[in-house]
Tab-separated table of N, CA and C in Angstrom:
chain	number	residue	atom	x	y	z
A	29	UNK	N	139.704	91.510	96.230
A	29	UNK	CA	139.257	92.094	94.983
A	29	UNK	C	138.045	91.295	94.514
A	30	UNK	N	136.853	92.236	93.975
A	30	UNK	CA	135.623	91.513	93.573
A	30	UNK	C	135.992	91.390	92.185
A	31	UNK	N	135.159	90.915	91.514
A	31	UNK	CA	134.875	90.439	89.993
A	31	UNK	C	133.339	90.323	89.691
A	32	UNK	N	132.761	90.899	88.703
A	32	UNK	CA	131.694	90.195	88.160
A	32	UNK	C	131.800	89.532	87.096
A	33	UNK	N	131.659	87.952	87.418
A	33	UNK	CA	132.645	87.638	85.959
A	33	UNK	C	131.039	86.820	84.980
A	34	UNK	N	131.034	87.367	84.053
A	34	UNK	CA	129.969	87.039	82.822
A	34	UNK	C	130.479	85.705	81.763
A	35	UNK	N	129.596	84.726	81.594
A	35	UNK	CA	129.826	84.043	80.336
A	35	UNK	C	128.588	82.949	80.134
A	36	UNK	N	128.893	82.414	79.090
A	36	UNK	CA	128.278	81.800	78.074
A	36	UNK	C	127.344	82.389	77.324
A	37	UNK	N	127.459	84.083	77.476
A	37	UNK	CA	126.565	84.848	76.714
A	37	UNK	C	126.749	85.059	75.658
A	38	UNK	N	126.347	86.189	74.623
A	38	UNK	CA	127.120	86.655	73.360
A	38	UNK	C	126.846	88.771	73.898
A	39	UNK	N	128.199	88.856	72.720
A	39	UNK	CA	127.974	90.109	72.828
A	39	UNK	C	127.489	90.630	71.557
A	40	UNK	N	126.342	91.331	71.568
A	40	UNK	CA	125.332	91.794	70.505
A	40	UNK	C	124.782	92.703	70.353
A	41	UNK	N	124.503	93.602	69.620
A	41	UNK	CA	124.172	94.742	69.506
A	41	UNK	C	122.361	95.160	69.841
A	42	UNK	N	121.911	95.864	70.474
A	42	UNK	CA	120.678	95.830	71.052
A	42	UNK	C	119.653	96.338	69.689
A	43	UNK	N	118.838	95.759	69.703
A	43	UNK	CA	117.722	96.466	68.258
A	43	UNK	C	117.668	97.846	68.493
A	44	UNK	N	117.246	98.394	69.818
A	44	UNK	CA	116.523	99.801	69.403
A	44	UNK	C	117.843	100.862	69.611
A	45	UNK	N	119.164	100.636	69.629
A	45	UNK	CA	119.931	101.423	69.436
A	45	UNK	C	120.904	101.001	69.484
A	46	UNK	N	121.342	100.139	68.863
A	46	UNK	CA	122.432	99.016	68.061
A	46	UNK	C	123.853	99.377	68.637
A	47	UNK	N	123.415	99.666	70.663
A	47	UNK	CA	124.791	99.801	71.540
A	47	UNK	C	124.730	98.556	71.748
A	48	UNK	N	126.437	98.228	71.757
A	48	UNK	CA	126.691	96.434	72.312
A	48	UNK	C	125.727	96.481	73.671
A	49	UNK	N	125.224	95.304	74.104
A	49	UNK	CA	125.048	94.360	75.509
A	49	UNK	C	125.510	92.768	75.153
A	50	UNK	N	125.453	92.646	76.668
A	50	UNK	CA	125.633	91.184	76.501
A	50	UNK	C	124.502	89.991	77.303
A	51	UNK	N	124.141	89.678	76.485
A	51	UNK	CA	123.226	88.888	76.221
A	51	UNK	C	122.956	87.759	77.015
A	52	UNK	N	122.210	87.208	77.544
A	52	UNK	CA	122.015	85.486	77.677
A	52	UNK	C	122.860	85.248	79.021
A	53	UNK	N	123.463	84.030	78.943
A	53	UNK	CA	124.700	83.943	80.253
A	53	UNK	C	124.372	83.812	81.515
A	54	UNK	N	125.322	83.747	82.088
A	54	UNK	CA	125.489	83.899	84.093
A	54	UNK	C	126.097	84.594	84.037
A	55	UNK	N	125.661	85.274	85.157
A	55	UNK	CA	127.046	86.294	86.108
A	55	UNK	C	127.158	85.936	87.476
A	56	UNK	N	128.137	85.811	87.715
A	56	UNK	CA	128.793	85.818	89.031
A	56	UNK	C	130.065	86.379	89.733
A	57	UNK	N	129.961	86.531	91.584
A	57	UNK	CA	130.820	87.110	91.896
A	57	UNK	C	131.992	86.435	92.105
A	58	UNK	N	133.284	86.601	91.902
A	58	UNK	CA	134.720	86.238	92.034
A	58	UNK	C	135.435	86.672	93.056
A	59	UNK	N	135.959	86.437	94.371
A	59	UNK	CA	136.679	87.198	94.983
A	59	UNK	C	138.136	86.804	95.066
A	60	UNK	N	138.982	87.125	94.840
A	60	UNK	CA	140.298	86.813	94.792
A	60	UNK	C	141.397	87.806	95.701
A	61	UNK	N	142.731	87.229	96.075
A	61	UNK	CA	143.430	88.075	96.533
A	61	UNK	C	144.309	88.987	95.444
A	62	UNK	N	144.379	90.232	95.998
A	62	UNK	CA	144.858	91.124	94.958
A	62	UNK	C	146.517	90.425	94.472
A	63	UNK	N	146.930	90.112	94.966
A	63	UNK	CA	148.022	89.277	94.558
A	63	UNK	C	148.259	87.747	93.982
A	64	UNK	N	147.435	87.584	93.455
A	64	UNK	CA	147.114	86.125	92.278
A	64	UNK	C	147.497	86.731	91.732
A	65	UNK	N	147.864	85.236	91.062
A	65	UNK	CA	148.837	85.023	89.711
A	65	UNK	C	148.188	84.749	88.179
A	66	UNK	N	148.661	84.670	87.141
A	66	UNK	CA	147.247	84.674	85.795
A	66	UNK	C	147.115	83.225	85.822
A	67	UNK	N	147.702	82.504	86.074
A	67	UNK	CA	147.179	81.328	85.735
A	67	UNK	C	146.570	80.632	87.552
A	68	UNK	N	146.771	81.277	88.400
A	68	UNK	CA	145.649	81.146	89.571
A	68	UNK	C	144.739	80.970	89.617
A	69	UNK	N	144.189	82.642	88.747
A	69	UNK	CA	143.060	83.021	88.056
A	69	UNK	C	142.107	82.379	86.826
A	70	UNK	N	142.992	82.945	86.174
A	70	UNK	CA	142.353	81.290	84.974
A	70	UNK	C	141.679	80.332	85.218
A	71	UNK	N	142.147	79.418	86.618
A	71	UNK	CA	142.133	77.852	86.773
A	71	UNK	C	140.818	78.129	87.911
A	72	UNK	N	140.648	79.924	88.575
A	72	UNK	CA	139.477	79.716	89.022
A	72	UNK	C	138.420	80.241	88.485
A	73	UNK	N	138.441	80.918	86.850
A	73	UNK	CA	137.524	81.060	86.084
A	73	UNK	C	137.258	79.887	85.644
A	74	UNK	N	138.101	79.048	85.331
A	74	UNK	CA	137.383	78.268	84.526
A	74	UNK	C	136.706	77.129	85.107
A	75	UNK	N	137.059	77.088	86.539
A	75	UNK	CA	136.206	76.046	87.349
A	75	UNK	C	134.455	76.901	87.488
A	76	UNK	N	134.146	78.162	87.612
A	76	UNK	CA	133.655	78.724	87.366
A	76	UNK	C	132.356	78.257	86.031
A	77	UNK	N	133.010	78.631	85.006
A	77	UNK	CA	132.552	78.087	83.378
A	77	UNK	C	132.696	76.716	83.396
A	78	UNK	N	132.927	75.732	84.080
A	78	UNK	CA	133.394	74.794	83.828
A	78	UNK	C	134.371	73.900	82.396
A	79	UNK	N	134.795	74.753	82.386
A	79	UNK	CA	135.982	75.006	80.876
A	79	UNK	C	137.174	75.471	81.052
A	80	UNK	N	137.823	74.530	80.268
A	80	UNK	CA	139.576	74.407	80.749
A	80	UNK	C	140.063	75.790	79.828
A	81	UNK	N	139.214	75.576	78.641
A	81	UNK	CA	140.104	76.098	77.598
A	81	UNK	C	139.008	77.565	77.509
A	82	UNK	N	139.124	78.672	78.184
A	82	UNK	CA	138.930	79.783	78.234
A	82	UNK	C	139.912	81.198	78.002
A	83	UNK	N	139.524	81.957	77.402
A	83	UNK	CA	140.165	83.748	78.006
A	83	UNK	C	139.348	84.517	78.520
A	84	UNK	N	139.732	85.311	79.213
A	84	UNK	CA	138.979	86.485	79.844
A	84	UNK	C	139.247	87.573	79.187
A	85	UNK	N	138.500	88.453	79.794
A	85	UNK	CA	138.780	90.409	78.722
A	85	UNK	C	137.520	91.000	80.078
A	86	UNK	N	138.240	92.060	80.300
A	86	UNK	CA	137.694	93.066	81.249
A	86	UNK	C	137.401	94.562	80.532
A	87	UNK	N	135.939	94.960	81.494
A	87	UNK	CA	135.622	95.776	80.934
A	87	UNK	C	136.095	97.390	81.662
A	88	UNK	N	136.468	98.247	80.790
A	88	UNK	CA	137.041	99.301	81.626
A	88	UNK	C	135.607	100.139	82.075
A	89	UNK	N	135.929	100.990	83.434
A	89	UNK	CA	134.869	101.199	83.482
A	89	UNK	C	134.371	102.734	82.799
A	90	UNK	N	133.136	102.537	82.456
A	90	UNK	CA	132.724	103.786	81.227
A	90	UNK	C	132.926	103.234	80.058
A	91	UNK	N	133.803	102.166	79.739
A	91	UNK	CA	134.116	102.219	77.764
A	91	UNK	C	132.302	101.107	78.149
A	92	UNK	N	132.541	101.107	76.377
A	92	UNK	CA	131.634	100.000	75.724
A	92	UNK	C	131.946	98.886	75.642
A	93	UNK	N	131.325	98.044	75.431
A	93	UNK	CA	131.351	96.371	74.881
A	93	UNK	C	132.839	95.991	73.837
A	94	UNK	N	132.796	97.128	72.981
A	94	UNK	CA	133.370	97.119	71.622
A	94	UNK	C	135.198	97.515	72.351
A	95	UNK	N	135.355	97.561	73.647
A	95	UNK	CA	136.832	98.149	73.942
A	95	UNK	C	137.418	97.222	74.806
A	96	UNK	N	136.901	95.838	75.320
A	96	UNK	CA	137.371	94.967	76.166
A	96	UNK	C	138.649	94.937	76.200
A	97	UNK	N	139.496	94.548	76.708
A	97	UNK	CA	140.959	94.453	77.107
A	97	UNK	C	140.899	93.099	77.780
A	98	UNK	N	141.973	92.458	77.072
A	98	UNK	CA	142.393	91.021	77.049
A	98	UNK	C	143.323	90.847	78.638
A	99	UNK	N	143.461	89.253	78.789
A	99	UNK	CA	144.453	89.076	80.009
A	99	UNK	C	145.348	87.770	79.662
A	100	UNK	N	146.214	87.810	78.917
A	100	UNK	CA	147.045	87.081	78.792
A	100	UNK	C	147.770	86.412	79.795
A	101	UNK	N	148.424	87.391	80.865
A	101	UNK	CA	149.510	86.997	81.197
A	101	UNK	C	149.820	87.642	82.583
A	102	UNK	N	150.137	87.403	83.314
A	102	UNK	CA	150.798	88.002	84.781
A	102	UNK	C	150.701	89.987	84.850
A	103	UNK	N	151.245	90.649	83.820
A	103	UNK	CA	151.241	91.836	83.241
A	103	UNK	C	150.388	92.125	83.106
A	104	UNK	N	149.319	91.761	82.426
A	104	UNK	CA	148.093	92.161	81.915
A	104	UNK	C	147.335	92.222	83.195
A	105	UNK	N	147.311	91.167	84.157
A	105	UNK	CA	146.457	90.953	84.932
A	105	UNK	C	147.014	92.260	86.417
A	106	UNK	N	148.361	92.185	86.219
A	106	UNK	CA	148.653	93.853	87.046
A	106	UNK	C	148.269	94.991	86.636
A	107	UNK	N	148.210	95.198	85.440
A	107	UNK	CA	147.169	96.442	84.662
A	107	UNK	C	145.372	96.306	85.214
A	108	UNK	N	145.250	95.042	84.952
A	108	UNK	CA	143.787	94.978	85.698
A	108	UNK	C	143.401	95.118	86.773
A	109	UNK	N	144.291	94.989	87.837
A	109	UNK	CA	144.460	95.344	89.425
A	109	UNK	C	144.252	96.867	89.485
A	110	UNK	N	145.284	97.503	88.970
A	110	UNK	CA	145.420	98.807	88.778
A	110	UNK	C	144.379	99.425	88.451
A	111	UNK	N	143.899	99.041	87.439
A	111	UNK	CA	142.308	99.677	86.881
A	111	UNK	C	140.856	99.588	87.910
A	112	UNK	N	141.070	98.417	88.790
A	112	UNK	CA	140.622	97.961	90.015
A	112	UNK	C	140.538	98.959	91.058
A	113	UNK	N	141.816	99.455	91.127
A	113	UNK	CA	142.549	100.056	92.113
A	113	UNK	C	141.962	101.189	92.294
A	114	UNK	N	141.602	102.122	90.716
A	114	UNK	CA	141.469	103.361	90.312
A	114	UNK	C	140.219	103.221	90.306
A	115	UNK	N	139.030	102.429	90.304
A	115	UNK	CA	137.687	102.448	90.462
A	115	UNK	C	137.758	102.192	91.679
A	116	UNK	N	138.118	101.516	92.625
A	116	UNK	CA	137.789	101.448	94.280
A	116	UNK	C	137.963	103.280	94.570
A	117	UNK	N	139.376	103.702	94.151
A	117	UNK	CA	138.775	104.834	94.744
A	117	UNK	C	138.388	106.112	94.470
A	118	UNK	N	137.624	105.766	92.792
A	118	UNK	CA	137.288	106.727	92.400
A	118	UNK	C	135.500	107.002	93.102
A	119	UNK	N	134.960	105.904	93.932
A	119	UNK	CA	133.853	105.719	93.901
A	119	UNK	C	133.408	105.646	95.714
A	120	UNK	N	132.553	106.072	95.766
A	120	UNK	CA	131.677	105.499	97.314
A	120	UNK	C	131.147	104.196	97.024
A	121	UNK	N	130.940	103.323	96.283
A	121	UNK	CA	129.935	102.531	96.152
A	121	UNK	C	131.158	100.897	95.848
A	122	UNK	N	131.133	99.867	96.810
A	122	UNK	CA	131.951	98.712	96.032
A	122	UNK	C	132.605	98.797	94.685
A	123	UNK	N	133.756	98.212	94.400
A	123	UNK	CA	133.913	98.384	93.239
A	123	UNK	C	133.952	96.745	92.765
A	124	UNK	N	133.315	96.833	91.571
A	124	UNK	CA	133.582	95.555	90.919
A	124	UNK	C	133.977	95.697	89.420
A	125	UNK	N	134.790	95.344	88.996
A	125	UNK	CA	135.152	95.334	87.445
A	125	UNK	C	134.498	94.071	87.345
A	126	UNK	N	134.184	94.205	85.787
A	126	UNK	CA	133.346	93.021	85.076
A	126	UNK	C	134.416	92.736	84.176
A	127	UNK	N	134.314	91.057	84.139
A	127	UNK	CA	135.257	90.060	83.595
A	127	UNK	C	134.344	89.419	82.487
A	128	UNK	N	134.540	88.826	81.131
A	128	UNK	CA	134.052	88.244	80.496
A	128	UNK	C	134.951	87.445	80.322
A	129	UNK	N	134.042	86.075	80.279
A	129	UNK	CA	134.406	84.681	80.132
A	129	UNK	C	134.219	84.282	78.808
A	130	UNK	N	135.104	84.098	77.974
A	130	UNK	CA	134.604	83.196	76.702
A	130	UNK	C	135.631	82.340	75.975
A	131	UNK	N	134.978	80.880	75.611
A	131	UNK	CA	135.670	79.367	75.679
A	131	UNK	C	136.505	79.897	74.347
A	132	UNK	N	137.782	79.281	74.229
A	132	UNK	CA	138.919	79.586	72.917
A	132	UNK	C	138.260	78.784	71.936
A	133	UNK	N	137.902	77.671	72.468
A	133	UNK	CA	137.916	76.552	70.509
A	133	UNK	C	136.707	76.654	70.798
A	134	UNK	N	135.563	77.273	70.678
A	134	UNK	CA	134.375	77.883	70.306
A	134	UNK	C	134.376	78.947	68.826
A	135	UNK	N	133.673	78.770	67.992
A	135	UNK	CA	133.871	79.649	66.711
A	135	UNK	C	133.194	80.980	67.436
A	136	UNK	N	133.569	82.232	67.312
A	136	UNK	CA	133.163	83.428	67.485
A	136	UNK	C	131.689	83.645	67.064
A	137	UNK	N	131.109	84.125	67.714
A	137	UNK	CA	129.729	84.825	66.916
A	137	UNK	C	129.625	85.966	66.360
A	138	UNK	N	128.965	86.126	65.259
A	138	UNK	CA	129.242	87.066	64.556
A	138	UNK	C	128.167	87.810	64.381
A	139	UNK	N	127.891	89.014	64.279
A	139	UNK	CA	126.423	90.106	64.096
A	139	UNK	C	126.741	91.202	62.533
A	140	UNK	N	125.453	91.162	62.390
A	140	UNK	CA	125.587	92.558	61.454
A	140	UNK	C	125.567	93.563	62.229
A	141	UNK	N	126.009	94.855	62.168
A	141	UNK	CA	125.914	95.794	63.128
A	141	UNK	C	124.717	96.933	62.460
A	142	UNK	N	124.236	96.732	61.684
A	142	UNK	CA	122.565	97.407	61.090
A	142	UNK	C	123.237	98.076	60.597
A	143	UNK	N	124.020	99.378	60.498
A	143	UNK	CA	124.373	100.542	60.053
A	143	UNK	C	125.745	100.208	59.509
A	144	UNK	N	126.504	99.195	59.131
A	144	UNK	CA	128.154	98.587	58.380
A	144	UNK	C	127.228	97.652	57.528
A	145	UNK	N	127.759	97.584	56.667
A	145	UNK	CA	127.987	96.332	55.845
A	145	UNK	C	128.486	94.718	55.917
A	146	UNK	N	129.303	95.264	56.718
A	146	UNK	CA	130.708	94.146	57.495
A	146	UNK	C	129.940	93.391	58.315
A	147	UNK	N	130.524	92.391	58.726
A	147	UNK	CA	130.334	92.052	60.039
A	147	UNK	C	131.407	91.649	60.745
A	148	UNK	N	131.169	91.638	62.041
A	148	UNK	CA	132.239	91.994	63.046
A	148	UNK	C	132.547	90.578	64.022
A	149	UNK	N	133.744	90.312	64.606
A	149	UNK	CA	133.480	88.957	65.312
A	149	UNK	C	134.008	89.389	66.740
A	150	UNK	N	133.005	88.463	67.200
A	150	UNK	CA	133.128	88.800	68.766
A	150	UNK	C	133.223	87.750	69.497
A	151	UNK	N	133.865	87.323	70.725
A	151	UNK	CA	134.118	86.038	71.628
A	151	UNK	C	134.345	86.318	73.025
């Protein structure tokens, strides 16, 4: 199983049409066996980032920035296989799901989103 796994970027809304991207960062490829475990994984993201204290969140493929899905735990990370699974063969072309990397005791960054009032936090 591939990975494109992204971090030390931010996720931010683009000026000329205020859709999330993500910004800044590295990307790189991950290959793992489809049968790792979450904390396998973890320990080879974060050698990766060089950071102990990380989470990941994967992107489904087609959603936006704004719909990431978290990986807690053994479960989560079989849902992500699966989703894996269903892009290998929905496609002719490699499949890679994209992984975002971002450190826990880091404060979130935060954006105005131009068109809310609010602002929103993202990690």
């Amino acid at each position: 199983v591939k990975f494109m796994c992204s971090y030390n970027g931010k996720i931010q809304p683009r000026p000329h049409d205020n859709q999330l991207a993500y910004v800044g960062g590295e990307t790189k490829i991950l290959a793992v066996d489809r049968s790792i475990k979450f904390n396998a994984i973890k320990s080879k993201l974060s050698s990766i980032c060089n950071d102990a204290d990380l989470c990941f969140k994967y992107q489904l493929p087609g959603e936006d920035l704004d719909a990431l899905i978290s990986v807690t735990n053994d479960e989560d990370l079989e849902h992500m296989m699966l989703e894996y699974d269903r892009l290998l063969h929905g496609s002719t072309k490699p499949a890679r799901l994209r992984l975002f990397m971002f450190v826990v005791n880091s404060a979130p960054a935060s954006f105005s989103t131009g068109n809310l009032k609010s602002e929103q936090q993202w990690f």
